PDB file of C-alpha atoms in Angstrom:
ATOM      1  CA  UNK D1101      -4.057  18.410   7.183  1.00  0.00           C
ATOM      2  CA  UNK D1102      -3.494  17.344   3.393  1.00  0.00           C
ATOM      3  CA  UNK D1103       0.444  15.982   3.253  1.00  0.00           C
ATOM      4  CA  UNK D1104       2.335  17.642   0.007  1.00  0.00           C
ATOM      5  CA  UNK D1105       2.158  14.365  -2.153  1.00  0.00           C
ATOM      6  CA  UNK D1106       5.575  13.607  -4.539  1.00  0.00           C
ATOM      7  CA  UNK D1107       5.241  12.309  -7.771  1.00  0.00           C
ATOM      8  CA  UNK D1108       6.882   8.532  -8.009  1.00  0.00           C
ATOM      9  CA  UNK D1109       7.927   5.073 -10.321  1.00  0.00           C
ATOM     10  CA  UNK D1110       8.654   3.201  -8.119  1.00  0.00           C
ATOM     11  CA  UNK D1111       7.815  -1.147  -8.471  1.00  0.00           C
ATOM     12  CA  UNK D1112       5.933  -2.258  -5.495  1.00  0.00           C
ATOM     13  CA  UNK D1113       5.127  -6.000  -4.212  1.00  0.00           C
ATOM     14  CA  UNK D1114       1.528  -6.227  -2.739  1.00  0.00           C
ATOM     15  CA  UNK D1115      -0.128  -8.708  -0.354  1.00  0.00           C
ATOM     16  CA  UNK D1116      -3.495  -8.099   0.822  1.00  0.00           C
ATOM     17  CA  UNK D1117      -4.360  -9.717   4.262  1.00  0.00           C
ATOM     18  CA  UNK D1118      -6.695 -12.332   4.514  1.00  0.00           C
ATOM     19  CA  UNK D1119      -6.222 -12.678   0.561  1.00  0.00           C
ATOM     20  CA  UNK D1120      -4.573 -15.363  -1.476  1.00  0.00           C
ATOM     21  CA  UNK D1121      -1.834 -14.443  -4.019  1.00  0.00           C
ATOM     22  CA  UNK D1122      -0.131 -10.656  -4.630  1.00  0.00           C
ATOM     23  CA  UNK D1123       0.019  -8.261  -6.892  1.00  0.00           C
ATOM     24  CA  UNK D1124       2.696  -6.174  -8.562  1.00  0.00           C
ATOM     25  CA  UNK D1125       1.987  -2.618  -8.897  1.00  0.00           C
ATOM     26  CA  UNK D1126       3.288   0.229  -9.527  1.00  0.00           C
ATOM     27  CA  UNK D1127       3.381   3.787  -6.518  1.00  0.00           C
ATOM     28  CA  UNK D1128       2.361   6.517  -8.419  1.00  0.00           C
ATOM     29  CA  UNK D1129       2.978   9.662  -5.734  1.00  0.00           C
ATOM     30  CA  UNK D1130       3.723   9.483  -1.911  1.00  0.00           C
ATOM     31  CA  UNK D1131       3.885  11.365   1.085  1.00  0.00           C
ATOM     32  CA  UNK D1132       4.184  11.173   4.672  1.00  0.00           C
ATOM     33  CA  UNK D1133       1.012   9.634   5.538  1.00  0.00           C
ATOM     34  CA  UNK D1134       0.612   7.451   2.341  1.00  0.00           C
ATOM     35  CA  UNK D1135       0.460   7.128  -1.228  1.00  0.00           C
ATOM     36  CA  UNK D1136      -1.149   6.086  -4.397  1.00  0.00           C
ATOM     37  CA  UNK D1137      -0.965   2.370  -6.279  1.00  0.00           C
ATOM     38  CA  UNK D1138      -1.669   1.734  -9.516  1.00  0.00           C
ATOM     39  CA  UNK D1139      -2.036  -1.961 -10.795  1.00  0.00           C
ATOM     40  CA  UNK D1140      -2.619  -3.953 -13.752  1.00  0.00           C
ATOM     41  CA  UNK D1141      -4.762  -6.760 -14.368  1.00  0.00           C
ATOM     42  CA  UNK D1142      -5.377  -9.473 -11.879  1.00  0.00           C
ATOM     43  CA  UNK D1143      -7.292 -11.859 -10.050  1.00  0.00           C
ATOM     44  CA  UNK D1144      -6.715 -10.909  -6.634  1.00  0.00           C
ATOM     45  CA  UNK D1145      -8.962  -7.051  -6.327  1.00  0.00           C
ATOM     46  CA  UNK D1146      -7.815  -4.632  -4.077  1.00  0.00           C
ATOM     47  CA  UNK D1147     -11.101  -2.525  -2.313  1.00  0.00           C
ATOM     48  CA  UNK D1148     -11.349  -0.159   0.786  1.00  0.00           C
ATOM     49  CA  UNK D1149     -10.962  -1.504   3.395  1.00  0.00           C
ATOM     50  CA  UNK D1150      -8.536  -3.854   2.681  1.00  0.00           C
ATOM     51  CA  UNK D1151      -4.834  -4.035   5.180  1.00  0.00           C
ATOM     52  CA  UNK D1152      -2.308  -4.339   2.408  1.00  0.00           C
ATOM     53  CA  UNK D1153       1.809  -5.127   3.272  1.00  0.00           C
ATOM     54  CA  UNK D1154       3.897  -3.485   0.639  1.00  0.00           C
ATOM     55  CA  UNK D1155       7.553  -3.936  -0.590  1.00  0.00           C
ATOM     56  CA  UNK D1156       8.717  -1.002  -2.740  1.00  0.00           C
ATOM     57  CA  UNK D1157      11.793  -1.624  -4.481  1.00  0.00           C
ATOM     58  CA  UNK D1158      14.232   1.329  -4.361  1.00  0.00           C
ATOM     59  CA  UNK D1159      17.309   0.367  -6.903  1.00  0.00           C
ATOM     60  CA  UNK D1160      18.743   4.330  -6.806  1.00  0.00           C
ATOM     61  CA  UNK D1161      19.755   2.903  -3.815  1.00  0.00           C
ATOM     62  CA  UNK D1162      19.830  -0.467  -3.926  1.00  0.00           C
ATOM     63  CA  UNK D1163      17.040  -1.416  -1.046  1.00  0.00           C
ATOM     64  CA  UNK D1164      13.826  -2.350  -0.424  1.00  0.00           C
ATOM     65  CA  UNK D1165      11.146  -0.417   1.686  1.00  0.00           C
ATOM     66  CA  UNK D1166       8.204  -2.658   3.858  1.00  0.00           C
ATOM     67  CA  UNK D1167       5.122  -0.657   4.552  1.00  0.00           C
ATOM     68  CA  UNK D1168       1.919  -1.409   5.989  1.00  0.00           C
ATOM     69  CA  UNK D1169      -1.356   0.606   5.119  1.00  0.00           C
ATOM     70  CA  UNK D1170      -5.043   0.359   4.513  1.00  0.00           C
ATOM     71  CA  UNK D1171      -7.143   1.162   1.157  1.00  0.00           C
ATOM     72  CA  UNK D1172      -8.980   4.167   1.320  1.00  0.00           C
ATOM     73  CA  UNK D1173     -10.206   4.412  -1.963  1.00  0.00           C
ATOM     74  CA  UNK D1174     -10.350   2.389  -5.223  1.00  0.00           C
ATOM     75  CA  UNK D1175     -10.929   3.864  -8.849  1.00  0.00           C
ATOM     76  CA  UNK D1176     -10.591   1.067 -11.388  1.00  0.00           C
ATOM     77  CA  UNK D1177      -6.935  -0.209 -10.999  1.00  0.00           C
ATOM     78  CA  UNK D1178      -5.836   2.884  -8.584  1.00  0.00           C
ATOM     79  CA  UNK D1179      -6.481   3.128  -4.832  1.00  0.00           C
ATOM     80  CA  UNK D1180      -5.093   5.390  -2.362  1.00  0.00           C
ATOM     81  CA  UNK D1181      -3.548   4.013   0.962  1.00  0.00           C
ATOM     82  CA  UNK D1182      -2.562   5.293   4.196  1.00  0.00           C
ATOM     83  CA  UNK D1183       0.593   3.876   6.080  1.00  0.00           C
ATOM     84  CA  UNK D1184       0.041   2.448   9.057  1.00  0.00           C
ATOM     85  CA  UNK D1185       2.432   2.132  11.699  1.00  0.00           C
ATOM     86  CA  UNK D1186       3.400  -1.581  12.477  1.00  0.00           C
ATOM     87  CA  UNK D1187       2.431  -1.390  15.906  1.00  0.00           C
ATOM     88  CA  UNK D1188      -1.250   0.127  14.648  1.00  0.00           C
ATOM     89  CA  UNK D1189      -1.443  -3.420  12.380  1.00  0.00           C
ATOM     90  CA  UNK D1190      -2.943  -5.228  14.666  1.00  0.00           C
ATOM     91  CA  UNK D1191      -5.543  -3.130  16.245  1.00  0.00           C
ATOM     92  CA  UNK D1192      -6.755  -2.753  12.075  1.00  0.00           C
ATOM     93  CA  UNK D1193      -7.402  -6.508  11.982  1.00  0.00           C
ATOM     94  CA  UNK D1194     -11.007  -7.714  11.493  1.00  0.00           C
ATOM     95  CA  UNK D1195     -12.268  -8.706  14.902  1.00  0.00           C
ATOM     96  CA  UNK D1196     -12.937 -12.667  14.356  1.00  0.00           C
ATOM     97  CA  UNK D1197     -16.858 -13.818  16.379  1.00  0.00           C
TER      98      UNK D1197
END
């Protein structure tokens, strides 16, 4: 079942796991389940796949929001995500050999 998706502007703070450096980017629309990034140019590329920790700055209210969630899908400098519970984290880490 397809969540109803709202459209946002809200500033976001990426990290990427296993990834050096962050990105700042930009959450285009959201929903329950997840949402959609935009970002602008930089060295650090964001693909499916990847386990990304989010801050989303919320100054209406004056707060921050920490989310965890995995790319789906990456078109050029947009990717969708889905959240993931914090406890579901670490069962979406890479197995190591």
């Amino acid at each position: 079942m397809n969540e109803p998706r709202y459209p946002a502007n809200e500033k976001a703070f990426v990290e990427i796991h296993g990834k050096e450096g962050s990105i700042s980017a930009s959450v285009k629309n959201i929903s329950r389940s997840g949402a959609c990034l935009e970002w602008g140019a930089s060295d650090v590329k964001i693909v499916p796949g990847d386990l990304l920790r989010m801050t989303v700055s919320l100054p209406q209210i004056n707060k921050t929001h920490d989310l965890n969630a995995v790319v789906v899908w990456t078109d050029g400098n947009v990717s969708g995500l889905n959240f993931l519970k914090s406890n579901h984290v670490f069962e979406s880490l890479p197995k190591k050999d």
